[in-house]
Short mmCIF file of the N, C-alpha and C atoms (twelve columns), coordinates in Angstrom:
data_MODEL
# 
_entry.id   MODEL 
# 
loop_
_atom_site.group_PDB 
_atom_site.id 
_atom_site.type_symbol 
_atom_site.label_atom_id 
_atom_site.label_alt_id 
_atom_site.label_comp_id 
_atom_site.label_asym_id 
_atom_site.label_seq_id 
_atom_site.Cartn_x 
_atom_site.Cartn_y 
_atom_site.Cartn_z 
_atom_site.pdbx_PDB_model_num 
ATOM 1   N N  . MET A 1  -25.466 36.206  -4.446  1 
ATOM 2   C CA . MET A 1  -24.792 35.107  -4.199  1 
ATOM 3   C C  . MET A 1  -24.824 35.393  -2.394  1 
ATOM 4   N N  . PRO A 2  -24.900 33.978  -2.093  1 
ATOM 5   C CA . PRO A 2  -25.520 33.419  0.017   1 
ATOM 6   C C  . PRO A 2  -23.921 33.913  0.557   1 
ATOM 7   N N  . HIS A 3  -23.049 33.708  -0.053  1 
ATOM 8   C CA . HIS A 3  -21.587 34.323  0.839   1 
ATOM 9   C C  . HIS A 3  -20.468 34.535  -0.678  1 
ATOM 10  N N  . ARG A 4  -19.563 35.071  0.064   1 
ATOM 11  C CA . ARG A 4  -18.484 35.736  -0.752  1 
ATOM 12  C C  . ARG A 4  -17.711 34.178  -0.844  1 
ATOM 13  N N  . THR A 5  -17.200 34.615  -2.359  1 
ATOM 14  C CA . THR A 5  -16.406 33.417  -3.048  1 
ATOM 15  C C  . THR A 5  -14.976 33.835  -2.867  1 
ATOM 16  N N  . ARG A 6  -13.633 32.845  -2.380  1 
ATOM 17  C CA . ARG A 6  -13.075 33.313  -1.471  1 
ATOM 18  C C  . ARG A 6  -12.083 32.014  -2.446  1 
ATOM 19  N N  . PRO A 7  -11.182 32.598  -3.412  1 
ATOM 20  C CA . PRO A 7  -10.238 31.846  -4.137  1 
ATOM 21  C C  . PRO A 7  -8.936  31.721  -4.170  1 
ATOM 22  N N  . MET A 8  -8.742  32.721  -3.246  1 
ATOM 23  C CA . MET A 8  -7.117  31.799  -2.496  1 
ATOM 24  C C  . MET A 8  -7.131  31.405  -1.552  1 
ATOM 25  N N  . THR A 9  -8.481  31.769  -0.422  1 
ATOM 26  C CA . THR A 9  -8.108  30.991  0.315   1 
ATOM 27  C C  . THR A 9  -8.560  29.033  0.038   1 
ATOM 28  N N  . GLY A 10 -9.596  29.141  -0.933  1 
ATOM 29  C CA . GLY A 10 -10.102 27.395  -1.415  1 
ATOM 30  C C  . GLY A 10 -8.689  26.923  -2.003  1 
ATOM 31  N N  . LEU A 11 -7.645  27.963  -2.538  1 
ATOM 32  C CA . LEU A 11 -6.286  27.798  -3.403  1 
ATOM 33  C C  . LEU A 11 -5.331  26.959  -2.946  1 
ATOM 34  N N  . LEU A 12 -5.206  28.213  -0.999  1 
ATOM 35  C CA . LEU A 12 -4.509  27.589  0.350   1 
ATOM 36  C C  . LEU A 12 -4.973  26.374  0.489   1 
ATOM 37  N N  . VAL A 13 -5.966  26.202  0.692   1 
ATOM 38  C CA . VAL A 13 -6.618  24.703  1.780   1 
ATOM 39  C C  . VAL A 13 -6.356  24.211  0.403   1 
ATOM 40  N N  . PHE A 14 -6.995  23.736  -0.537  1 
ATOM 41  C CA . PHE A 14 -6.240  22.544  -1.289  1 
ATOM 42  C C  . PHE A 14 -5.223  22.291  -1.450  1 
ATOM 43  N N  . MET A 15 -3.761  23.199  -2.101  1 
ATOM 44  C CA . MET A 15 -2.244  23.280  -1.683  1 
ATOM 45  C C  . MET A 15 -1.924  22.645  -0.600  1 
ATOM 46  N N  . GLY A 16 -2.345  23.023  0.910   1 
ATOM 47  C CA . GLY A 16 -2.041  22.838  1.868   1 
ATOM 48  C C  . GLY A 16 -2.720  20.725  1.715   1 
ATOM 49  N N  . VAL A 17 -3.818  21.274  1.595   1 
ATOM 50  C CA . VAL A 17 -4.232  19.367  1.466   1 
ATOM 51  C C  . VAL A 17 -3.659  18.546  0.570   1 
ATOM 52  N N  . ASN A 18 -2.833  19.013  -0.221  1 
ATOM 53  C CA . ASN A 18 -2.325  18.306  -0.803  1 
ATOM 54  C C  . ASN A 18 -0.746  17.875  -0.487  1 
ATOM 55  N N  . LEU A 19 -0.281  19.277  -0.141  1 
ATOM 56  C CA . LEU A 19 0.990   18.625  0.537   1 
ATOM 57  C C  . LEU A 19 0.584   18.464  1.977   1 
ATOM 58  N N  . VAL A 20 0.291   18.028  2.783   1 
ATOM 59  C CA . VAL A 20 -0.069  16.823  4.049   1 
ATOM 60  C C  . VAL A 20 0.645   15.780  2.852   1 
ATOM 61  N N  . LEU A 21 -0.867  15.420  2.350   1 
ATOM 62  C CA . LEU A 21 -0.464  13.887  1.401   1 
ATOM 63  C C  . LEU A 21 0.351   13.527  0.870   1 
ATOM 64  N N  . ALA A 22 0.574   14.395  0.460   1 
ATOM 65  C CA . ALA A 22 1.967   14.002  -0.575  1 
ATOM 66  C C  . ALA A 22 3.037   13.686  0.457   1 
ATOM 67  N N  . SER A 23 3.390   14.320  1.591   1 
ATOM 68  C CA . SER A 23 4.050   14.105  2.232   1 
ATOM 69  C C  . SER A 23 4.163   13.071  3.325   1 
ATOM 70  N N  . THR A 24 3.422   12.990  3.573   1 
ATOM 71  C CA . THR A 24 2.464   11.044  4.115   1 
ATOM 72  C C  . THR A 24 2.795   10.160  3.570   1 
ATOM 73  N N  . ILE A 25 2.287   9.683   2.148   1 
ATOM 74  C CA . ILE A 25 2.519   8.663   1.555   1 
ATOM 75  C C  . ILE A 25 3.462   7.775   1.368   1 
ATOM 76  N N  . THR A 26 4.742   8.312   1.752   1 
ATOM 77  C CA . THR A 26 6.189   7.746   1.797   1 
ATOM 78  C C  . THR A 26 5.895   6.273   3.151   1 
ATOM 79  N N  . PRO A 27 5.759   6.980   4.268   1 
ATOM 80  C CA . PRO A 27 5.335   6.222   5.130   1 
ATOM 81  C C  . PRO A 27 4.856   5.377   4.616   1 
ATOM 82  N N  . VAL A 28 3.380   5.599   4.647   1 
ATOM 83  C CA . VAL A 28 2.428   4.763   4.569   1 
ATOM 84  C C  . VAL A 28 3.253   3.700   3.522   1 
ATOM 85  N N  . TYR A 29 3.518   3.807   2.294   1 
ATOM 86  C CA . TYR A 29 3.917   2.963   1.188   1 
ATOM 87  C C  . TYR A 29 5.005   2.192   2.042   1 
ATOM 88  N N  . ASP A 30 5.898   2.673   2.369   1 
ATOM 89  C CA . ASP A 30 6.979   1.593   3.248   1 
ATOM 90  C C  . ASP A 30 6.148   0.652   4.020   1 
ATOM 91  N N  . PHE A 31 5.152   1.515   5.271   1 
ATOM 92  C CA . PHE A 31 4.494   0.407   5.697   1 
ATOM 93  C C  . PHE A 31 3.269   -0.465  5.971   1 
ATOM 94  N N  . VAL A 32 2.939   -0.049  4.164   1 
ATOM 95  C CA . VAL A 32 2.321   -1.300  3.743   1 
ATOM 96  C C  . VAL A 32 3.365   -2.365  2.535   1 
ATOM 97  N N  . CYS A 33 3.947   -1.661  1.883   1 
ATOM 98  C CA . CYS A 33 5.006   -2.690  1.177   1 
ATOM 99  C C  . CYS A 33 5.829   -3.829  2.197   1 
ATOM 100 N N  . PHE A 34 6.228   -2.880  3.136   1 
ATOM 101 C CA . PHE A 34 7.099   -3.645  3.863   1 
ATOM 102 C C  . PHE A 34 7.032   -4.219  5.014   1 
ATOM 103 N N  . HIS A 35 5.574   -4.525  5.486   1 
ATOM 104 C CA . HIS A 35 4.946   -5.301  6.574   1 
ATOM 105 C C  . HIS A 35 5.688   -6.851  6.658   1 
ATOM 106 N N  . PRO A 36 5.705   -7.498  7.254   1 
ATOM 107 C CA . PRO A 36 5.843   -8.452  7.102   1 
ATOM 108 C C  . PRO A 36 5.367   -9.771  7.168   1 
ATOM 109 N N  . TYR A 37 3.982   -9.461  7.391   1 
ATOM 110 C CA . TYR A 37 2.970   -10.055 6.352   1 
ATOM 111 C C  . TYR A 37 3.325   -10.239 4.883   1 
ATOM 112 N N  . TRP A 38 3.686   -9.343  4.625   1 
ATOM 113 C CA . TRP A 38 3.993   -9.979  2.975   1 
ATOM 114 C C  . TRP A 38 4.999   -11.180 2.849   1 
ATOM 115 N N  . GLU A 39 6.027   -11.241 3.426   1 
ATOM 116 C CA . GLU A 39 7.116   -11.555 3.052   1 
ATOM 117 C C  . GLU A 39 6.568   -13.803 3.727   1 
ATOM 118 N N  . ARG A 40 5.818   -13.462 5.095   1 
ATOM 119 C CA . ARG A 40 5.609   -14.639 5.362   1 
ATOM 120 C C  . ARG A 40 4.518   -15.531 4.436   1 
ATOM 121 N N  . ARG A 41 3.386   -14.878 4.030   1 
ATOM 122 C CA . ARG A 41 2.708   -15.117 2.934   1 
ATOM 123 C C  . ARG A 41 4.031   -15.461 1.510   1 
ATOM 124 N N  . ARG A 42 4.809   -14.707 1.132   1 
ATOM 125 C CA . ARG A 42 5.444   -14.971 -0.050  1 
ATOM 126 C C  . ARG A 42 6.092   -16.455 0.275   1 
ATOM 127 N N  . GLU A 43 6.416   -16.830 1.324   1 
ATOM 128 C CA . GLU A 43 7.350   -17.850 1.854   1 
ATOM 129 C C  . GLU A 43 6.311   -18.992 1.898   1 
ATOM 130 N N  . ARG A 44 5.034   -18.450 2.861   1 
ATOM 131 C CA . ARG A 44 3.513   -20.014 2.237   1 
ATOM 132 C C  . ARG A 44 3.246   -20.184 1.419   1 
ATOM 133 N N  . LEU A 45 3.882   -18.886 0.215   1 
ATOM 134 C CA . LEU A 45 2.789   -19.404 -0.970  1 
ATOM 135 C C  . LEU A 45 4.075   -20.627 -1.643  1 
ATOM 136 N N  . ARG A 46 5.232   -20.461 -1.349  1 
ATOM 137 C CA . ARG A 46 6.264   -21.053 -1.664  1 
ATOM 138 C C  . ARG A 46 6.524   -22.609 -1.167  1 
ATOM 139 N N  . LYS A 47 5.919   -22.868 -0.739  1 
ATOM 140 C CA . LYS A 47 6.166   -23.920 0.688   1 
ATOM 141 C C  . LYS A 47 5.368   -24.945 -0.021  1 
ATOM 142 N N  . GLU A 48 4.091   -23.945 -0.500  1 
ATOM 143 C CA . GLU A 48 2.854   -24.729 -0.727  1 
ATOM 144 C C  . GLU A 48 3.156   -25.213 -2.268  1 
ATOM 145 N N  . ARG A 49 4.114   -23.886 -3.180  1 
ATOM 146 C CA . ARG A 49 4.233   -24.425 -4.724  1 
ATOM 147 C C  . ARG A 49 5.179   -25.502 -5.056  1 
ATOM 148 N N  . GLU A 50 6.091   -25.832 -3.793  1 
ATOM 149 C CA . GLU A 50 7.051   -26.521 -4.130  1 
ATOM 150 C C  . GLU A 50 6.604   -27.939 -3.063  1 
ATOM 151 N N  . ALA A 51 5.556   -28.102 -2.666  1 
ATOM 152 C CA . ALA A 51 4.278   -29.368 -1.897  1 
ATOM 153 C C  . ALA A 51 3.341   -29.929 -3.249  1 
ATOM 154 N N  . VAL A 52 3.506   -29.068 -4.244  1 
ATOM 155 C CA . VAL A 52 2.631   -29.641 -5.188  1 
ATOM 156 C C  . VAL A 52 3.485   -30.287 -6.274  1 
ATOM 157 N N  . THR A 53 4.118   -29.627 -6.629  1 
ATOM 158 C CA . THR A 53 5.418   -30.315 -7.554  1 
ATOM 159 C C  . THR A 53 6.164   -31.603 -6.853  1 
ATOM 160 N N  . ALA A 54 6.320   -31.289 -5.541  1 
ATOM 161 C CA . ALA A 54 6.610   -32.520 -5.209  1 
ATOM 162 C C  . ALA A 54 5.863   -33.757 -5.122  1 
ATOM 163 N N  . ASN A 55 4.300   -33.377 -4.888  1 
ATOM 164 C CA . ASN A 55 3.553   -34.567 -4.903  1 
ATOM 165 C C  . ASN A 55 3.317   -34.740 -6.668  1 
ATOM 166 N N  . SER A 56 2.962   -33.968 -7.524  1 
ATOM 167 C CA . SER A 56 3.223   -34.690 -8.395  1 
ATOM 168 C C  . SER A 56 3.721   -35.040 -9.072  1 
ATOM 169 N N  . SER A 57 5.627   -34.876 -8.916  1 
ATOM 170 C CA . SER A 57 6.814   -35.056 -9.580  1 
ATOM 171 C C  . SER A 57 6.769   -37.175 -9.081  1 
ATOM 172 N N  . GLN A 58 5.923   -36.573 -7.425  1 
ATOM 173 C CA . GLN A 58 5.671   -38.221 -6.987  1 
ATOM 174 C C  . GLN A 58 5.033   -39.317 -6.941  1 
ATOM 175 N N  . SER A 59 4.096   -38.681 -8.024  1 
ATOM 176 C CA . SER A 59 3.077   -39.459 -8.330  1 
ATOM 177 C C  . SER A 59 3.147   -40.180 -9.658  1 
ATOM 178 N N  . THR A 60 4.071   -39.315 -10.040 1 
ATOM 179 C CA . THR A 60 3.918   -40.018 -12.024 1 
ATOM 180 C C  . THR A 60 5.248   -40.489 -12.136 1 
# 
């Protein structure tokens, strides 16, 4: 074997990376989900739906 295997070091590095990722998921999730872009998009889509509904009811 060209190098020594170090299972404990590998396990500690793996657990450390998972701990960092798990601790940063909440702020990232909050930033993405509660970004003002989504609120503006929801309002724009609602207005477009209302306009289509109003146009279809006027034409019939």
